[in-house]
Short mmCIF file of C-alpha atoms in Angstrom, two decimals:
data_model
loop_
_atom_site.label_atom_id
_atom_site.label_comp_id
_atom_site.label_asym_id
_atom_site.label_seq_id
_atom_site.Cartn_x
_atom_site.Cartn_y
_atom_site.Cartn_z
CA PRO A 19 43.67 -5.74 -54.66
CA SER A 20 41.76 -7.63 -52.87
CA LYS A 21 42.27 -10.55 -50.75
CA LEU A 22 41.27 -12.89 -52.89
CA ALA A 23 42.80 -11.27 -55.76
CA ALA A 24 45.95 -13.13 -54.05
CA VAL A 25 44.84 -16.17 -54.64
CA GLU A 26 43.80 -15.47 -58.76
CA LEU A 27 47.19 -14.41 -59.16
CA GLY A 28 48.71 -17.32 -57.70
CA ASP A 29 50.52 -15.10 -55.09
CA LEU A 30 50.76 -18.07 -52.82
CA ALA A 31 53.67 -18.22 -50.77
CA ARG A 32 52.77 -22.38 -49.98
CA VAL A 33 49.93 -24.43 -50.81
CA VAL A 34 49.66 -27.75 -49.13
CA VAL A 35 47.47 -31.20 -48.57
CA GLY A 36 45.62 -31.68 -45.68
CA VAL A 37 44.91 -35.30 -45.34
CA ASP A 38 42.85 -37.07 -42.14
CA PRO A 39 42.85 -40.55 -43.57
CA SER A 40 40.52 -43.13 -43.12
CA ALA A 41 41.54 -47.02 -42.94
CA THR A 42 38.90 -48.83 -44.51
CA SER A 43 36.23 -47.80 -46.96
CA THR A 44 33.22 -48.05 -44.98
CA GLY A 45 34.23 -46.22 -41.59
CA ASP A 46 34.94 -42.28 -41.03
CA GLU A 47 35.10 -39.98 -43.96
CA ALA A 48 38.69 -39.09 -45.23
CA GLY A 49 39.47 -35.39 -44.76
CA ILE A 50 41.34 -33.98 -47.22
CA VAL A 51 41.75 -30.05 -47.50
CA THR A 52 43.88 -28.09 -49.42
CA GLY A 53 44.92 -24.68 -48.67
CA GLY A 54 47.54 -22.29 -48.93
CA ARG A 55 48.86 -18.76 -47.49
CA ALA A 56 49.75 -15.11 -48.60
CA GLY A 57 50.99 -13.04 -45.36
CA GLU A 58 48.69 -13.17 -42.56
CA ASP A 59 45.89 -14.40 -44.36
CA TYR A 60 44.46 -18.29 -45.13
CA TYR A 61 43.16 -19.44 -47.71
CA THR A 62 40.86 -22.59 -48.10
CA LEU A 63 40.67 -24.03 -51.93
CA ALA A 64 39.41 -27.00 -51.81
CA ASP A 65 37.49 -29.61 -49.31
CA ASP A 66 38.08 -33.11 -51.64
CA SER A 67 36.83 -35.60 -48.69
CA LEU A 68 35.58 -38.22 -49.58
CA GLN A 69 34.33 -41.84 -48.04
CA GLY A 70 36.40 -44.61 -49.67
CA SER A 71 38.93 -47.00 -49.37
CA PRO A 72 42.78 -46.08 -48.85
CA LEU A 73 43.38 -45.86 -52.40
CA GLN A 74 40.69 -43.76 -53.18
CA TRP A 75 41.30 -41.30 -50.85
CA ALA A 76 45.36 -41.08 -51.39
CA THR A 77 44.46 -40.67 -55.13
CA ALA A 78 42.22 -37.94 -53.85
CA ALA A 79 44.56 -36.45 -52.53
CA VAL A 80 47.53 -36.47 -54.92
CA THR A 81 44.78 -35.16 -57.60
CA ALA A 82 44.49 -32.22 -54.91
CA PHE A 83 48.15 -32.27 -54.70
CA TYR A 84 48.88 -31.52 -58.71
CA ARG A 85 45.60 -29.42 -59.26
CA HIS A 86 46.42 -27.23 -56.81
CA LYS A 87 50.27 -27.32 -57.33
CA ALA A 88 50.93 -27.42 -53.79
CA ASP A 89 54.13 -28.49 -51.83
CA LYS A 90 53.36 -31.59 -49.89
CA VAL A 91 50.92 -33.58 -48.93
CA ILE A 92 50.52 -33.57 -44.68
CA ALA A 93 48.68 -36.31 -43.29
CA GLU A 94 48.14 -37.27 -40.14
CA ALA A 95 49.59 -40.67 -39.11
CA ASN A 96 47.23 -41.81 -35.89
CA ASN A 97 44.96 -43.91 -37.57
CA GLY A 98 48.08 -46.44 -39.89
CA GLY A 99 51.22 -45.14 -39.13
CA GLU A 100 53.88 -45.04 -42.16
CA MET A 101 51.15 -47.29 -43.73
CA VAL A 102 49.27 -43.57 -44.89
CA ALA A 103 52.21 -42.40 -46.53
CA GLN A 104 52.73 -45.54 -48.16
CA VAL A 105 49.45 -45.69 -49.89
CA ILE A 106 49.91 -42.25 -51.01
CA ARG A 107 53.29 -43.23 -52.58
CA GLN A 108 51.56 -46.06 -54.05
CA VAL A 109 49.47 -43.35 -56.07
CA ASP A 110 52.40 -41.20 -56.68
CA ALA A 111 55.66 -41.48 -55.55
CA SER A 112 56.88 -38.12 -56.09
CA VAL A 113 54.81 -36.65 -53.78
CA PRO A 114 56.21 -35.18 -50.98
CA VAL A 115 54.37 -36.14 -47.81
CA LYS A 116 55.00 -34.83 -44.12
CA LEU A 117 53.39 -37.59 -41.27
CA VAL A 118 52.07 -35.43 -38.29
CA HIS A 119 50.71 -37.06 -35.09
CA ALA A 120 48.12 -36.55 -33.00
CA SER A 121 49.87 -36.13 -29.10
CA ARG A 122 47.24 -33.34 -28.05
CA GLY A 123 43.86 -32.99 -27.75
CA LYS A 124 41.76 -32.08 -31.12
CA ALA A 125 40.31 -29.12 -29.01
CA THR A 126 43.76 -27.63 -27.98
CA ARG A 127 45.78 -28.37 -32.12
CA ALA A 128 42.60 -26.48 -32.94
CA GLU A 129 43.08 -23.17 -30.78
CA PRO A 130 45.70 -21.64 -32.64
CA ILE A 131 43.70 -22.11 -35.83
CA ALA A 132 40.65 -21.02 -33.68
CA ALA A 133 42.48 -17.65 -32.82
CA ILE A 134 43.36 -17.15 -37.19
CA ALA A 135 39.70 -17.18 -38.08
CA GLU A 136 38.38 -14.89 -34.88
CA LYS A 137 41.27 -12.43 -36.44
CA GLY A 138 39.95 -12.75 -39.59
CA HIS A 139 43.10 -14.28 -41.56
CA ASP A 140 40.71 -17.63 -42.79
CA HIS A 141 39.16 -17.33 -45.98
CA HIS A 142 37.40 -19.84 -48.33
CA VAL A 143 37.94 -19.22 -51.46
CA GLY A 144 34.41 -21.01 -52.32
CA SER A 145 31.47 -23.18 -50.68
CA PHE A 146 32.57 -25.69 -48.38
CA PRO A 147 29.05 -26.51 -46.65
CA ALA A 148 30.00 -29.75 -45.08
CA MET A 149 33.36 -28.28 -44.20
CA GLU A 150 31.56 -25.07 -42.46
CA ASP A 151 29.18 -27.54 -40.95
CA GLU A 152 32.33 -29.26 -38.82
CA LEU A 153 33.79 -25.82 -38.16
CA CYS A 154 30.55 -24.31 -36.63
CA LEU A 155 28.99 -27.10 -34.71
CA TRP A 156 32.03 -29.40 -33.69
CA CYS A 157 32.06 -29.37 -29.75
CA PRO A 158 34.47 -31.65 -27.90
CA GLY A 159 33.56 -35.41 -27.10
CA ASP A 160 31.57 -35.68 -30.70
CA ALA A 161 32.61 -37.62 -33.04
CA SER A 162 35.69 -36.81 -34.77
CA PRO A 163 35.10 -34.36 -37.70
CA ASN A 164 37.29 -34.98 -40.60
CA ARG A 165 37.29 -32.14 -42.61
CA LEU A 166 38.09 -29.76 -39.61
CA ASP A 167 40.91 -32.13 -38.89
CA ALA A 168 42.63 -31.78 -42.34
CA LYS A 169 42.21 -28.21 -42.26
CA VAL A 170 43.90 -27.80 -38.97
CA TRP A 171 46.44 -30.11 -39.79
CA MET A 172 46.69 -28.11 -43.32
CA MET A 173 46.93 -25.04 -41.43
CA THR A 174 49.33 -25.56 -38.84
CA GLU A 175 51.63 -26.58 -41.83
CA LEU A 176 51.56 -23.13 -43.32
CA MET A 177 52.00 -21.50 -40.01
CA GLN A 178 55.92 -22.91 -39.74
CA ARG A 179 57.82 -20.20 -40.91
CA GLY A 180 61.12 -20.54 -42.40
CA GLU A 181 60.10 -22.80 -45.66
CA ILE A 182 60.38 -21.67 -48.95
CA ARG A 183 58.54 -23.02 -52.06
CA ARG A 184 59.73 -25.04 -54.50
CA ALA A 185 60.11 -23.09 -57.48
CA THR A 186 59.81 -25.35 -60.02
CA SER A 187 56.21 -25.74 -58.21
CA ARG A 188 54.27 -23.12 -59.67
CA GLN A 189 55.97 -23.90 -63.32
CA GLY A 190 53.40 -24.74 -65.86
#
């Protein structure tokens, strides 16, 4: 079967929603990118990024979590700290949230993800032109690319080993 058949058959070992939040409805877009992993291959399943209030992006992240039967939401906490998890829990307290902190530069955080793509193990299931533009056009020093950040957080989490999917997350 093709690599995409694994996605169609639901054979992804893990699925997570990456979130690069925005603090205001008039600020930057919030990056919301969902993806999964099967073996050494990573699949971007959706880009639900939007410009909106924290409640709007949290609702979109929770919707993506359920639509893709994800295991958890991975959210950057640098812009809002615990507020990020709190807003997501306001929408649905049962959604597992892991906060991550950007302690290294964006280019450094993205290097392992770029290496996966260069080896041909990063696949997009569908067309994501806005995200693809950010992935191809961003240069260090440019404005923060929200979709790129959300994808990096998502894939970094999927790179983690030793975690088993919750058996109930794939039911229904």
